[in-house]
Every structure is written in structure tokens, then in C-alpha cells.
Coordinates of C-alpha atoms in Angstrom, one line a residue:
X1454 CA 15.6 13.5 25.8
X1455 CA 16.2 17.2 27.2
X1456 CA 18.6 18.6 24.9
X1457 CA 18.4 22.2 25.9
X1458 CA 22.0 23.0 26.5
X1459 CA 23.1 21.3 23.0
X1460 CA 24.1 24.3 19.6
X1461 CA 23.6 23.1 16.2
X1462 CA 25.3 24.8 13.8
X1463 CA 23.2 23.3 10.9
X1464 CA 24.3 23.5 7.7
X1465 CA 21.9 21.6 5.7
X1466 CA 19.2 22.7 3.4
X1467 CA 16.2 20.6 1.9
X1468 CA 14.9 17.9 3.6
X1469 CA 17.4 15.1 4.7
X1470 CA 19.3 17.6 6.7
X1471 CA 16.7 19.7 8.3
X1472 CA 14.4 17.3 9.8
X1473 CA 17.4 15.6 11.7
X1474 CA 18.1 18.6 12.8
X1475 CA 14.4 19.5 13.5
X1476 CA 13.5 15.7 15.5
X1477 CA 16.4 17.7 17.8
X1478 CA 14.9 21.2 17.7
X1479 CA 11.7 19.6 18.9
X1480 CA 13.7 17.6 21.7
X1481 CA 15.4 21.0 22.7
X1482 CA 18.6 21.5 20.7
X1483 CA 19.5 25.2 19.8
X1484 CA 19.9 24.7 16.0
X1485 CA 21.4 27.9 14.4
X1486 CA 20.6 27.1 10.4
X1487 CA 23.7 28.9 9.2
X1488 CA 22.7 29.8 5.3
X1489 CA 24.2 31.4 2.1
X1490 CA 23.9 35.0 1.7
X1491 CA 21.9 34.6 -1.8
X1492 CA 18.9 32.2 -1.9
X1493 CA 19.4 30.4 1.7
X1494 CA 17.9 27.1 1.8
X1495 CA 16.3 26.4 -1.6
X1496 CA 13.4 24.8 0.3
X1497 CA 12.5 27.8 1.0
X1498 CA 11.2 28.9 -2.4
X1499 CA 10.2 24.9 -3.4
X1500 CA 5.9 25.1 -4.2
X1501 CA 3.8 24.6 -2.6
X1502 CA 4.0 27.6 -0.6
X1503 CA 1.9 28.6 2.6
X1504 CA -0.1 31.5 3.0
X1505 CA 3.4 33.6 3.9
X1506 CA 4.9 32.3 0.7
X1507 CA 7.4 30.4 1.5
X1508 CA 7.7 26.8 0.8
X1509 CA 5.1 24.1 2.6
X1510 CA 8.5 21.8 3.3
X1511 CA 10.4 24.4 4.5
X1512 CA 8.3 25.5 7.1
X1513 CA 8.1 21.7 8.0
X1514 CA 11.4 20.8 9.2
X1515 CA 12.4 24.4 10.4
X1516 CA 10.6 25.3 13.0
X1517 CA 11.8 26.9 16.1
X1518 CA 15.3 27.4 14.8
X1519 CA 17.6 30.6 13.5
X1520 CA 19.1 31.8 10.8
X1521 CA 22.5 33.7 10.2
X1522 CA 23.2 34.2 6.7
X1523 CA 27.6 34.1 6.0
X1524 CA 29.3 34.1 3.3
X1525 CA 32.0 31.1 3.5
X1526 CA 33.5 31.7 0.6
X1527 CA 35.1 34.6 2.2
X1528 CA 37.2 35.1 4.7
X1529 CA 35.3 37.6 6.8
X1530 CA 32.2 34.6 6.9
X1531 CA 34.2 31.6 7.2
X1532 CA 36.2 33.6 10.6
X1533 CA 32.7 34.8 12.1
X1534 CA 32.2 31.2 11.8
X1535 CA 35.0 30.0 13.0
X1536 CA 33.5 31.8 16.4
X1537 CA 30.1 30.2 16.2
X1538 CA 31.9 27.2 16.0
X1539 CA 33.7 27.9 19.6
X1540 CA 29.9 27.5 21.0
X1541 CA 29.1 25.1 19.8
X1542 CA 28.5 21.1 20.6
X1543 CA 27.6 20.1 17.4
X1544 CA 28.4 21.1 13.7
X1545 CA 26.6 19.5 10.9
X1546 CA 26.4 19.7 7.0
X1547 CA 25.0 18.4 4.0
X1548 CA 27.7 19.2 0.9
X1549 CA 28.5 16.4 -1.4
X1550 CA 32.1 15.4 -0.1
X1551 CA 34.8 17.8 -1.0
X1552 CA 32.9 20.7 -0.2
X1553 CA 33.3 22.0 3.0
X1554 CA 36.7 20.4 3.0
X1555 CA 37.4 23.6 0.1
X1556 CA 35.4 26.1 1.9
X1557 CA 37.3 25.6 4.6
X1558 CA 34.7 23.7 7.4
X1559 CA 35.7 20.2 7.3
X1560 CA 36.0 18.2 10.6
X1561 CA 39.7 18.6 10.3
X1562 CA 39.4 22.2 10.2
X1563 CA 36.5 23.0 12.8
X1564 CA 38.5 20.8 15.5
X1565 CA 41.2 23.5 15.8
X1566 CA 38.8 25.9 16.7
X1567 CA 36.2 23.6 18.8
X1568 CA 38.8 19.9 20.0
X1569 CA 35.3 18.6 21.6
X1570 CA 33.0 19.4 18.3
X1571 CA 30.5 16.6 16.7
X1572 CA 30.9 17.1 13.2
X1573 CA 28.4 14.6 11.4
X1574 CA 28.0 14.7 7.4
X1575 CA 25.1 13.9 5.6
X1576 CA 25.3 12.8 1.7
X1577 CA 24.2 10.7 -0.5
X1578 CA 26.9 8.0 -0.7
X1579 CA 29.1 8.6 2.1
X1580 CA 32.5 10.5 1.9
X1581 CA 34.3 7.4 0.3
X1582 CA 33.4 5.3 -2.5
X1583 CA 33.8 5.1 -5.7
X1584 CA 30.4 7.0 -6.1
X1585 CA 31.4 9.1 -3.3
X1586 CA 31.1 12.2 -5.5
X1587 CA 28.0 11.5 -7.6
X1588 CA 25.5 13.9 -7.8
X1589 CA 22.4 12.0 -6.7
X1590 CA 19.0 12.5 -4.9
X1591 CA 16.8 10.0 -2.9
X1592 CA 15.2 7.6 -6.1
X1593 CA 19.2 6.8 -6.7
X1594 CA 20.1 5.9 -3.7
X1595 CA 16.6 3.6 -2.5
X1596 CA 17.7 2.4 -6.3
X1597 CA 20.8 1.2 -5.5
X1598 CA 20.1 0.2 -1.9
X1599 CA 18.1 -2.7 -3.6
X1600 CA 14.4 -0.9 -2.1
X1601 CA 12.7 -0.2 -5.6
X1602 CA 13.6 -2.8 -7.1
X1603 CA 11.5 -4.4 -3.9
X1604 CA 9.0 -2.3 -4.2
X1605 CA 6.5 -3.9 -7.0
X1606 CA 4.9 -6.8 -7.5
X1607 CA 6.4 -9.4 -9.1
X1608 CA 9.4 -8.6 -11.8
X1609 CA 6.9 -8.1 -14.8
X1610 CA 6.2 -4.8 -13.5
X1611 CA 7.9 -1.3 -13.2
X1612 CA 9.4 -0.5 -10.3
X1613 CA 7.6 2.2 -8.1
X1614 CA 8.2 5.1 -7.0
X1615 CA 7.6 5.1 -3.3
X1616 CA 5.0 7.4 -1.8
X1617 CA 7.5 9.3 0.5
X1618 CA 11.7 9.8 1.1
X1619 CA 12.9 7.1 2.3
X1620 CA 16.3 7.6 1.8
X1621 CA 16.2 11.1 2.5
X1622 CA 14.1 10.7 5.8
X1623 CA 15.6 7.5 7.2
X1624 CA 19.1 8.9 6.4
X1625 CA 18.1 12.6 8.0
X1626 CA 16.4 10.1 11.2
X1627 CA 19.8 8.5 11.7
X1628 CA 21.9 11.1 11.8
X1629 CA 19.7 12.6 14.3
X1630 CA 20.8 9.0 15.9
X1631 CA 24.0 9.6 15.7
X1632 CA 24.6 12.8 17.1
X1633 CA 23.1 11.7 19.6
X1634 CA 25.3 9.4 20.0
X1635 CA 28.2 11.0 19.5
X1636 CA 26.8 14.0 22.5
X1637 CA 26.6 10.5 24.4
X1638 CA 29.8 10.0 23.9
X1639 CA 31.3 13.0 24.2
X1640 CA 29.9 13.3 27.9
X1641 CA 31.1 9.4 29.1
X1642 CA 35.0 11.3 28.2
X1643 CA 35.3 10.1 25.1
X1644 CA 35.5 13.6 23.2
X1645 CA 34.2 14.5 20.2
X1646 CA 34.3 13.0 16.6
X1647 CA 33.4 12.9 13.3
X1648 CA 30.3 11.5 12.2
X1649 CA 30.2 10.0 8.4
X1650 CA 26.5 8.7 7.5
X1651 CA 25.0 7.9 4.1
X1652 CA 21.5 8.0 2.7
X1653 CA 22.0 4.9 0.7
X1654 CA 24.0 2.8 3.5
X1655 CA 20.7 3.7 6.0
X1656 CA 18.4 2.1 3.6
X1657 CA 20.2 -0.7 2.7
X1658 CA 20.2 -1.6 6.3
X1659 CA 16.6 -1.5 6.6
X1660 CA 16.7 -4.5 3.6
X1661 CA 17.2 -7.2 7.1
X1662 CA 14.5 -9.4 6.1
X1663 CA 15.8 -10.7 3.1
X1664 CA 19.4 -9.5 3.3
X1665 CA 20.8 -13.1 4.4
X1666 CA 19.2 -14.9 1.3
X1667 CA 21.0 -11.7 -0.5
X1668 CA 24.5 -12.4 1.0
X1669 CA 24.5 -16.1 0.5
X1670 CA 23.9 -16.6 -2.9
X1671 CA 20.4 -15.9 -3.2
X1672 CA 18.7 -13.0 -5.2
X1673 CA 15.7 -12.1 -3.3
X1674 CA 12.9 -11.2 -5.6
X1675 CA 9.9 -9.2 -5.0
X1676 CA 6.2 -10.9 -5.2
X1677 CA 8.1 -14.1 -3.9
X1678 CA 9.3 -13.6 0.0
X1679 CA 7.1 -13.0 2.9
X1680 CA 6.4 -10.2 3.7
X1681 CA 6.5 -8.7 -0.5
X1682 CA 3.4 -10.8 -1.8
X1683 CA 4.4 -14.6 -1.5
X1684 CA 1.8 -15.3 1.2
X1685 CA -2.0 -13.9 0.4
X1686 CA -2.4 -13.4 4.1
X1687 CA 0.1 -10.6 4.6
X1688 CA -0.6 -8.3 1.1
X1689 CA -3.3 -5.5 0.1
X1690 CA -6.9 -6.3 -1.2
X1691 CA -8.4 -4.0 -3.0
X1692 CA -12.5 -3.5 -1.7
X1693 CA -15.3 -3.1 -3.7
X1694 CA -14.9 0.9 -3.1
X1695 CA -11.7 0.9 -5.0
X1696 CA -10.1 1.0 -1.6
X1697 CA -8.2 -0.9 -0.4
X1698 CA -6.8 -2.7 3.2
X1699 CA -4.0 -4.6 3.9
X1700 CA -3.9 -7.8 6.0
X1701 CA -1.2 -9.5 7.6
X1702 CA -2.2 -12.4 9.5
X1703 CA 0.7 -13.8 9.4
X1704 CA 1.1 -15.8 12.7
X1705 CA -1.2 -18.5 12.8
X1706 CA -3.4 -17.4 15.7
X1707 CA -4.1 -13.9 13.5
X1708 CA -5.5 -15.6 10.8
X1709 CA -7.5 -18.0 12.3
X1710 CA -8.7 -15.1 13.8
X1711 CA -9.3 -13.7 10.1
X1712 CA -10.9 -16.7 9.0
X1713 CA -13.5 -17.6 11.5
X1714 CA -14.5 -13.8 11.3
X1715 CA -15.2 -13.9 7.9
X1716 CA -16.6 -17.1 7.8
X1717 CA -13.9 -18.9 6.1
X1718 CA -12.8 -21.6 8.6
X1719 CA -11.7 -23.9 5.3
X1720 CA -9.1 -21.8 4.8
X1721 CA -7.4 -22.0 8.0
X1722 CA -5.3 -24.9 7.7
X1723 CA -4.2 -23.2 4.3
X1724 CA -1.4 -21.3 6.5
X1725 CA 1.6 -21.3 6.2
X1726 CA 1.7 -23.6 2.6
X1727 CA 4.1 -23.8 0.4
X1728 CA 1.9 -25.0 -2.6
X1729 CA 2.2 -22.2 -5.1
X1730 CA -1.1 -23.4 -6.2
X1731 CA -2.9 -23.6 -2.6
X1732 CA -1.6 -20.3 -2.2
X1733 CA -3.3 -19.0 -5.9
X1734 CA -6.3 -20.5 -4.5
X1735 CA -6.1 -19.0 -1.2
X1736 CA -5.3 -15.4 -2.6
X1737 CA -8.3 -15.5 -5.4
X1738 CA -9.9 -16.7 -2.7
X1739 CA -9.5 -13.9 -0.6
X1740 CA -9.5 -11.4 -3.8
X1741 CA -13.1 -11.9 -4.3
X1742 CA -14.4 -11.8 -0.5
X1743 CA -13.1 -8.3 0.0
X1744 CA -14.2 -7.0 -3.5
X1745 CA -17.6 -7.4 -1.4
X1746 CA -17.7 -4.6 0.7
X1747 CA -16.5 -1.5 1.3
X1748 CA -13.3 -0.8 2.7
X1749 CA -15.2 1.3 5.9
X1750 CA -17.7 -2.0 6.0
X1751 CA -14.7 -4.1 6.6
X1752 CA -13.1 -1.9 8.8
X1753 CA -16.0 -1.2 11.3
X1754 CA -17.2 -5.4 11.5
X1755 CA -13.7 -6.7 11.6
X1756 CA -12.3 -7.3 15.3
X1757 CA -8.6 -6.2 16.4
X1758 CA -7.3 -9.5 16.4
X1759 CA -7.9 -9.9 12.4
X1760 CA -4.7 -7.6 11.6
X1761 CA -6.5 -6.2 9.1
X1762 CA -6.6 -1.9 8.6
X1763 CA -6.9 1.1 5.6
X1764 CA -4.7 1.7 3.0
X1765 CA -5.5 5.7 4.2
X1766 CA -4.4 8.8 1.6
X1767 CA -1.9 10.7 3.4
X1768 CA -5.3 13.1 4.4
X1769 CA -6.5 10.6 5.7
X1770 CA -3.5 9.4 7.9
X1771 CA -3.1 12.6 9.6
X1772 CA -6.5 12.6 10.4
X1773 CA -6.7 9.5 12.1
X1774 CA -8.2 9.3 15.5
X1775 CA -4.7 7.3 16.4
X1776 CA -2.8 9.6 15.5
X1777 CA -4.9 12.1 17.3
X1778 CA -4.8 10.6 20.1
X1779 CA -1.3 10.1 20.4
X1780 CA -0.7 13.7 19.7
X1781 CA 1.3 13.7 16.9
X1782 CA 0.0 16.2 14.5
X1783 CA 0.3 19.8 16.8
X1784 CA -2.5 22.5 15.9
X1785 CA -0.9 26.0 17.3
X1786 CA -3.1 28.6 18.3
X1787 CA -1.3 30.7 15.9
X1788 CA 0.3 28.4 13.5
X1789 CA -0.1 26.5 10.7
X1790 CA -0.8 22.6 11.8
X1791 CA 2.6 20.3 11.6
X1792 CA 3.6 17.0 12.5
X1793 CA 4.9 16.8 16.0
X1794 CA 8.4 15.2 17.5
X1795 CA 7.4 11.4 16.8
X1796 CA 8.1 10.2 20.9
X1797 CA 6.3 10.4 23.9
X1798 CA 8.0 10.2 27.3
X1799 CA 8.6 11.2 30.4
X1800 CA 11.4 13.8 29.7
X1801 CA 10.1 15.2 26.0
X1802 CA 9.5 18.4 25.5
X1803 CA 5.7 19.3 24.9
X1804 CA 6.0 22.9 23.6
X1805 CA 7.8 23.5 21.0
X1806 CA 9.0 27.0 19.4
X1807 CA 6.7 26.9 16.2
X1808 CA 8.5 30.4 14.7
X1809 CA 10.1 29.6 10.9
X1810 CA 13.6 31.8 10.5
X1811 CA 13.6 34.0 7.9
X1812 CA 16.7 34.1 6.2
X1813 CA 19.6 35.8 8.6
X1814 CA 17.0 36.7 10.8
X1815 CA 19.0 35.8 14.0
X1816 CA 22.7 36.8 12.1
X1817 CA 22.9 39.9 14.7
X1818 CA 21.7 38.0 17.5
X1819 CA 24.1 34.9 16.7
X1820 CA 27.2 37.2 16.0
X1821 CA 27.4 39.9 19.2
X1822 CA 27.1 36.9 20.9
X1823 CA 30.2 36.3 19.8
X1824 CA 32.0 39.5 20.2
X1825 CA 31.3 41.5 17.1
X1826 CA 29.8 45.5 18.0
X1827 CA 27.5 47.3 15.9
X1828 CA 30.2 48.7 13.9
X1829 CA 31.5 45.1 12.9
X1830 CA 28.7 43.7 11.6
X1831 CA 27.6 46.3 10.1
X1832 CA 31.5 46.5 8.3
X1833 CA 30.2 42.6 7.4
X1834 CA 26.8 43.5 5.8
X1835 CA 28.2 46.6 3.9
X1836 CA 30.8 44.1 2.3
X1837 CA 27.8 41.0 1.9
X1838 CA 29.8 38.6 4.0
X1839 CA 26.6 38.7 6.2
X1840 CA 22.5 39.7 5.4

């Protein structure tokens, strides 16, 4: 998974696109942030901020990248960008549909400068369809895709906002996957290509466990499917200290192991029951059982075979010994801690560039690499085309 020779021109901002290219940068790619000459990536200025006065979100998803600040609304700025495209492998953009074409940096334009280009567009609803140009954020996408409706105990409750941005992060992850797929396809002799990723589509693709019913006449309801609370052996329970544990004993052997360890062997045969009264009785028994002890007391005594785990806060999760053992949390000596690349392998880079680019920090370096001399760069800067 060494992408050292791959150069990506990243026109995206905020979270979805930068998360995608952060994954690629952690895999070794040379990611160049192409920012405007005004505010740049909005995430630079969003609270909470780090000790450097920069948005913590920006720092989290822009490590090891380079930044060039160009005015792409100007002819000179576009010309400079076209010269960068000639030596690039990937162009990645997260504008609303139509914006790239208006700026004359769309795939049809850029392929004239680099016919082997892999070009990926990431947007909320995709480049086609009646909602293509609709503005949106993560909450809108998960609402349309059906996830929000299922994120509640039952229909009597209001949908709950997901704790993490599933559409943004899922869309970014799928965009990174698609870019790597496009690069592989090119290496196999199929040339460059255009890729259209919609965050709403990605979230909808996560609905596999309920899709069959939804597509064949039934409408799955929250709390009424095996993985959304219908079954008491797959649910969340409050403990004596007001914390929570998860129980996910879907398979009979794990349910049996749990029942035996908590001295409730009489519940073993209930597994698989479809009788609402019996299911309610088992759930009531489990609620009372878990409420009798603290979360950590349960975790200390139950074995690995019971399918019981903690509901962690974000801080607890990122300090969890399992994540620490996997090396997911990186703690460089000269930079704040960060969440690293979430895969391990025999050829995955273990050392990452922790530098955070200032807006336009690498403008001169990058333009010099495509032939702009000192005088030309000075003229562009005087005309506010670069920063």
C-alpha cells in the first residue's frame, strides 16, 4: 500500500474530501491542497482550535499535505493549475455539481491536459438526478438514505443525530477506495477515468441488512428488525452507575455462554423466539440484571465469549487498550496526538509526515516545479492570483 509515486491535486475542503485524501496521504501519496487565495479551506477557521490557532478538524485531516493557493477564477490561476495537472495522477473535487465546469476545471477540460488522469467528484447527491444541485450536509444525506429513520429505539421516538458524520466519512472513505481503484485500472491498461461518488448513495449502500425487505414491499421499522432492537440478545443496557453495555449474542453459542455466566440458564431456550411476550420478558429480565452492577464490574467478570462490551465515550474509546495496541492512536513527539491510518499490513507506511500546511505554504515550490521562475511567480502574487 505504498502510494509514494502518486500525486493528487485536492480541491476539496472541510471534512469529506480531506478525510479521503488524508487516508491516501497516510498511504504515501503526495497530496497537494489547492486552496483559494481568500480564506482557503474553511476548516482552518472552525472551532475548536489547536494551540496553533488552527481548527482541530483541519489539523486532523490535513497532515503531511502540501498547500498551494490559486485564484481559479482567473485565467492565470487556471493556467497554473493546468500545468500542475499535466504532472498529476489524480484530481479530486468536492464542489456542488456544475461548479467545476464553470471554473473550467472539470474532467472534460482537464483530460485535454492529461489523458491518463483519474478524476473523482465527491458530492452530496451525485452529479445526476433531480437533487444533484441541492445544497446539503451530512444530516441531510443520512436522512434521505434511510439511516436517520432507523436511528431510534422505536417509532414513538424522534430520530437521533448520529454521533459521527456517517455520510461525510463514509463518502470520503468510498472516494478514497474509488481513487485507488481508478489508479489500479489505469495501471492495468484501461487509461484514466471519471468517478462520481455521492455521499447519499454510500450511506444507502450501508442498508444491506434491511434492503431486501425495503425493496420487496415491506418497510423496516426501527426497533423491529434483528439488528435494531427487536431481539433482547442484541441491544444496549443501562448499568447501575448510569453507564451502558452492549450485548450482541446473536449466535446461540454466545447466548448460551452469556446465560451460563450470569446464572440465567433458564433463558437459553428463549433464543430465536418470535413470541413478543417472551421477548419482552427476556428484555425485562436483562434490564434488571444489568442494572444490578456497574459497567466496569460487568466487564471485569464476563468472559470474551459473552459478546458483552462497553459503550465508551469518545475519550474512553481513544484511550482504549485495544486501539492503543493496534497503534491507531499516534502520539508523535513534536505534534499533537492523532488518529492514524486504520489498517495494518506488511507494506503500510508506519512513519507519517505530521506537518500541517499553512495556506499557500508550498505555492512557490509547486509552481517552480512546473516551470514558473521567480519573476513569473512574483507577477502572479502581485496580481493576487497566488498567495
